[in-house]
Coordinates of C-alpha atoms in Angstrom, one line a residue:
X1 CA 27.1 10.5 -18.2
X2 CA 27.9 6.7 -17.2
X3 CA 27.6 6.7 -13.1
X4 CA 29.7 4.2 -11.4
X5 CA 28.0 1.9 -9.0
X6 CA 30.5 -0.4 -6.3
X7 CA 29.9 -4.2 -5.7
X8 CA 27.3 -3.9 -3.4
X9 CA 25.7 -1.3 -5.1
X10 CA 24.9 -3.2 -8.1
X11 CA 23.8 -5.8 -5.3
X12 CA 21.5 -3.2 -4.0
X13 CA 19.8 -2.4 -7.4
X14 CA 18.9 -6.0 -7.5
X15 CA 17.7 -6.3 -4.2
X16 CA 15.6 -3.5 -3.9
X17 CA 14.1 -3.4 -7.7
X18 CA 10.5 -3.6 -8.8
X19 CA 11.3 -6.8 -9.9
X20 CA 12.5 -8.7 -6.4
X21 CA 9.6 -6.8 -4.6
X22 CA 7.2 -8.3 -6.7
X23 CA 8.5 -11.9 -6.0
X24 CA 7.0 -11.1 -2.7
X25 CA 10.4 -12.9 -0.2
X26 CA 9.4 -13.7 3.0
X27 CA 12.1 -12.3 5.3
X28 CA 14.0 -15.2 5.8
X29 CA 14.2 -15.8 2.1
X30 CA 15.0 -12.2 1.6
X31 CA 17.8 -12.3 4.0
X32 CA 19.0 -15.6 2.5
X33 CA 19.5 -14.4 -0.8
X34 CA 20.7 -10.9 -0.3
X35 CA 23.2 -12.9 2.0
X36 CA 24.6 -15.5 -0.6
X37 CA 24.9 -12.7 -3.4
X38 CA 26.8 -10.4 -0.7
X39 CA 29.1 -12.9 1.0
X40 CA 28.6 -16.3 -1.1
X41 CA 26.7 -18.3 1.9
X42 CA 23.8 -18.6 3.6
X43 CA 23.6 -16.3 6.9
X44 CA 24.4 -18.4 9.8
X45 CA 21.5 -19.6 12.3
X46 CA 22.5 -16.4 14.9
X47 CA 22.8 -14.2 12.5
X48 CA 19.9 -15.1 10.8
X49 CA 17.7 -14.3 14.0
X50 CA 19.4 -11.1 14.8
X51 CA 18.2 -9.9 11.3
X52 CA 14.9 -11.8 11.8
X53 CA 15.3 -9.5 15.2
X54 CA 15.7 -6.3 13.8
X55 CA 13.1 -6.2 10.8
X56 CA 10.7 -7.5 13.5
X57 CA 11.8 -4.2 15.6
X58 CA 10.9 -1.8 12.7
X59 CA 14.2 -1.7 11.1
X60 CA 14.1 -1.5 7.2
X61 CA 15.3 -4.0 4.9
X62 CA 17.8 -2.1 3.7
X63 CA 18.9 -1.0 7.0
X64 CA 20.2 -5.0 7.7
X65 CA 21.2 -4.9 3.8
X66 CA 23.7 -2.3 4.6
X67 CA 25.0 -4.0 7.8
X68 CA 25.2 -7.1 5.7
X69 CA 27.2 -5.1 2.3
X70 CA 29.6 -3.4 4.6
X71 CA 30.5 -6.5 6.3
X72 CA 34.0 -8.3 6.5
X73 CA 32.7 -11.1 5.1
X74 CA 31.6 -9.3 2.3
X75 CA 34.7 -7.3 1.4
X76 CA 36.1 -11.3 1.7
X77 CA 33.8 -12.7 -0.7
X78 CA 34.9 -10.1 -3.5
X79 CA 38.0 -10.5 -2.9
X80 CA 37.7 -13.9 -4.5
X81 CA 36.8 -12.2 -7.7
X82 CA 39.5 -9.1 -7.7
X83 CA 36.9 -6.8 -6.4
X84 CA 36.5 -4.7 -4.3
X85 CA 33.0 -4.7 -2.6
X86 CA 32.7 -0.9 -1.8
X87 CA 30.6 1.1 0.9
X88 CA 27.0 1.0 0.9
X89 CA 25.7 4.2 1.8
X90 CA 22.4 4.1 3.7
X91 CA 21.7 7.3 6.3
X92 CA 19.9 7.5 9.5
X93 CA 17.6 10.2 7.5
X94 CA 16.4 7.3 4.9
X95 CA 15.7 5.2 8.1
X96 CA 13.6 7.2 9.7
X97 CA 11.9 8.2 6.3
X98 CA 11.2 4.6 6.0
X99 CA 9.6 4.5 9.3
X100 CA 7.4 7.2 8.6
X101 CA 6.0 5.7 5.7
X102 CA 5.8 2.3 7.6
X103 CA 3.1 4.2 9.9
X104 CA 1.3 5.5 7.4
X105 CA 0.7 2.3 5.7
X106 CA -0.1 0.5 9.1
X107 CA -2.6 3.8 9.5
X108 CA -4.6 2.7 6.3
X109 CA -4.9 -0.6 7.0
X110 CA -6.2 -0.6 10.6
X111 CA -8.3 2.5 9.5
X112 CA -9.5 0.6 6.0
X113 CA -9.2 -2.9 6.3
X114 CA -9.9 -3.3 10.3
X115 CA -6.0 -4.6 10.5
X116 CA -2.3 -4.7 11.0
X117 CA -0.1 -5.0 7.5
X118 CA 2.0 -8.0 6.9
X119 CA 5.6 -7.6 6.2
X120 CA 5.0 -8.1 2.1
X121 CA 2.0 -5.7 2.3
X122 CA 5.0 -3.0 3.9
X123 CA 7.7 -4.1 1.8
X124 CA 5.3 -3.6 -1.1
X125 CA 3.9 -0.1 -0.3
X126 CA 7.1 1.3 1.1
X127 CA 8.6 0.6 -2.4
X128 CA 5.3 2.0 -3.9
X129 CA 5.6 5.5 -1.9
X130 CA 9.7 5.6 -2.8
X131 CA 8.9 4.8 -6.6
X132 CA 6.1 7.8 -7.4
X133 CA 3.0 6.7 -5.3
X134 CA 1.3 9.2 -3.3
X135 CA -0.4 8.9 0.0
X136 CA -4.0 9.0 -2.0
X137 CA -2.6 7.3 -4.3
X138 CA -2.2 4.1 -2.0
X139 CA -5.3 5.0 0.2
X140 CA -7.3 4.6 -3.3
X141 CA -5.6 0.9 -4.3
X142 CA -6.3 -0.3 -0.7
X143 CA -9.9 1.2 -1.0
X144 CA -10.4 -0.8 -4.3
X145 CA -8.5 -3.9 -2.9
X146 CA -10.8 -7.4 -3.6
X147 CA -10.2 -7.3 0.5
X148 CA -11.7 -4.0 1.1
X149 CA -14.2 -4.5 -1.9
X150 CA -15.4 -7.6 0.1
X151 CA -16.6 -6.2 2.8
X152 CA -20.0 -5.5 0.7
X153 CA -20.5 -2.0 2.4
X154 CA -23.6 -0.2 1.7
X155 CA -23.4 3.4 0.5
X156 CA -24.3 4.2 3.9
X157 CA -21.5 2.7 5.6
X158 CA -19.1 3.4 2.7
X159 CA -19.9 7.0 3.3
X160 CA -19.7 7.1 7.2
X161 CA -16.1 5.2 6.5
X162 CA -14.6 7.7 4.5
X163 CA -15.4 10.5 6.8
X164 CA -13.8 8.6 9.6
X165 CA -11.0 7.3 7.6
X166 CA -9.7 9.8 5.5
X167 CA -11.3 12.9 7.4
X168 CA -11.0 11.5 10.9
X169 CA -14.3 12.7 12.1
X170 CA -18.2 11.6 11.8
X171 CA -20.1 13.4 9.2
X172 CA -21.5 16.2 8.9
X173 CA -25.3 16.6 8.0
X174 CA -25.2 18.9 5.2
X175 CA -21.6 17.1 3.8
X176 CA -23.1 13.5 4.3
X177 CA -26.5 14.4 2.4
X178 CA -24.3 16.2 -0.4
X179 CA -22.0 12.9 -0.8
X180 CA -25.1 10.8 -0.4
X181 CA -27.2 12.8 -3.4
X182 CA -24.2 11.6 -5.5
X183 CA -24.5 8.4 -4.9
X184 CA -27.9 8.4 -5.6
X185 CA -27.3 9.7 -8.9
X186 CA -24.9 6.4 -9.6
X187 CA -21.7 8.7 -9.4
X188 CA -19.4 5.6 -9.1
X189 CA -17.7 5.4 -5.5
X190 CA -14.1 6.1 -6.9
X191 CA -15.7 9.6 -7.8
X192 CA -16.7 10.2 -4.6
X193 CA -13.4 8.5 -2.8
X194 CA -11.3 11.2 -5.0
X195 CA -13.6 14.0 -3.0
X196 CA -12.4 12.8 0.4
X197 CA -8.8 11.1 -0.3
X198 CA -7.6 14.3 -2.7
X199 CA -8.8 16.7 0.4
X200 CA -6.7 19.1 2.8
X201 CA -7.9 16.7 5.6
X202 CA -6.3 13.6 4.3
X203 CA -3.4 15.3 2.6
X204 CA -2.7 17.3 5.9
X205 CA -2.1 13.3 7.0
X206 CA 0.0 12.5 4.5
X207 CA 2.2 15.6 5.1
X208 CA 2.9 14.4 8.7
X209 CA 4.2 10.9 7.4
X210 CA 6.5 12.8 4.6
X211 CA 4.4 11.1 2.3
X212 CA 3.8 12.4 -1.4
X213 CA 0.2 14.3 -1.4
X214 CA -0.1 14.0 -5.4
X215 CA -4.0 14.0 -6.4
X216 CA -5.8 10.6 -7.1
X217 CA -7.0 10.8 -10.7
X218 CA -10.2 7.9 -10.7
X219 CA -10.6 6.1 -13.6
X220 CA -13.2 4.2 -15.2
X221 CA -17.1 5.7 -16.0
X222 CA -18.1 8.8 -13.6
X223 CA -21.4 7.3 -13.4
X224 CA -22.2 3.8 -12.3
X225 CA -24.5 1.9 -15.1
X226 CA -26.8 1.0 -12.7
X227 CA -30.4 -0.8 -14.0
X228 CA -33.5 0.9 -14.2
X229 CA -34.6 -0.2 -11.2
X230 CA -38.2 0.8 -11.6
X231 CA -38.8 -1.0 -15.6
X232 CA -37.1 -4.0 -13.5
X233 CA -39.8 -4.5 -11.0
X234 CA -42.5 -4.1 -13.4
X235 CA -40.9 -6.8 -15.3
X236 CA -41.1 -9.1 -12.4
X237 CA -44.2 -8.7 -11.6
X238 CA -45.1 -9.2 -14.9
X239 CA -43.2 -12.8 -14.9
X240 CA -45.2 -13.4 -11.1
X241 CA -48.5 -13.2 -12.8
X242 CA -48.1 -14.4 -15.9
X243 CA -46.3 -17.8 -14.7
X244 CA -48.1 -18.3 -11.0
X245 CA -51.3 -15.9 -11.4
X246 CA -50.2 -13.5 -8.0

């Protein structure tokens, strides 16, 4: 069955697809285009700041979208073409859905990355967690983020993070030393992140943001191919005293 979509509807498809997220808009150049495709001009310099005013206040993008789509000036610019723009329905519910999840991605990243997200980093997860991302779904791509990656941590401090991050608590003795004997044995860390991001703990988190709580499935080797590390050092002191006798 063909549903009908209004004017600013089909606007909203645009706006808000995988495709315009990815372009990564800054919000002025979000509000600029969203603004000549609803009412055929730019947004005027006050009305460009109370936008700019809003988002910066928590507001959603689609939240100034739908002041914009159900403005006079856009039932004026379709008018032009013999249309008729339409209502754009956006609820205080969806609002404060989006807010939710806006806090639970601000909550990874000062948690995981040591700071606050920037507006393409919300943008881009919010989409992620409307479109079929879970909570551990996102906690695992910021955990295997170059940024995150970059930090160098050892398996000690890897360890000690995930308990505080995901569990909120430091570790316990006979949990740590389980995790760590895994480690040992070169199970990779996205096997052990799936341990702590796929338990009651962290989902429990996830619940209270009305986040999705769908399992992270790892992918890639279980084990880390790590080198024989004990074949290696014989092999270099083999090169030491063969090539400078010590």
């Amino acid at each position: 069955t063909a549903v009908s979509l209004s004017c600013v509807d089909m606007v909203a498809e645009l706006a808000f697809s995988n495709e315009m997220a990815l372009k990564n808009y800054s919000d002025e150049e979000f509000l600029k285009k969203i603004s000549m495709a609803l009412t055929g001009q730019d947004p005027t310099a006050a009305e460009l700041s109370e936008y700019i005013s809003l988002l910066n206040s928590g507001h959603s993008r689609k939240y100034v979208f739908t002041m914009i789509a159900n403005s006079q000036a856009t039932k004026t610019f379709f008018k032009l073409y013999g249309l008729e723009a339409g209502e754009y329905k956006y609820t205080e519910e969806a609002e404060q859905s989006y807010q939710l999840k806006v806090q639970f991605v601000e909550l990874l990243y000062n948690k995981f990355l040591g700071r606050s997200p920037d507006r393409v980093g919300i943008e881009g997860w919010t989409y992620a967690l409307d479109n079929g991302f879970s909570g551990p779904q996102i906690a695992a791509s910021i955990f295997n983020s170059n940024e995150y990656l970059s930090k160098n941590l050892s398996d000690d401090e890897y360890l000690t993070q995930l308990y505080r991050t995901c569990l909120g608590r430091e570790p316990d003795a006979v949990g740590y030393e389980s995790w760590m004997a895994y480690l040992r044995s070169h199970y990779s860390r996205n096997y052990i992140l799936a341990g702590f991001i796929n338990s009651i703990e962290f989902k429990n988190v996830c619940a209270q943001y009305g986040v999705s709580t769908n399992d992270f499935a790892p992918t890639g080797p279980k084990y880390e191919l790590v080198p024989n590390r004990e074949k290696i050092g014989t092999f270099v002191t083999f090169l030491y005293n063969s090539t400078l006798n010590r």
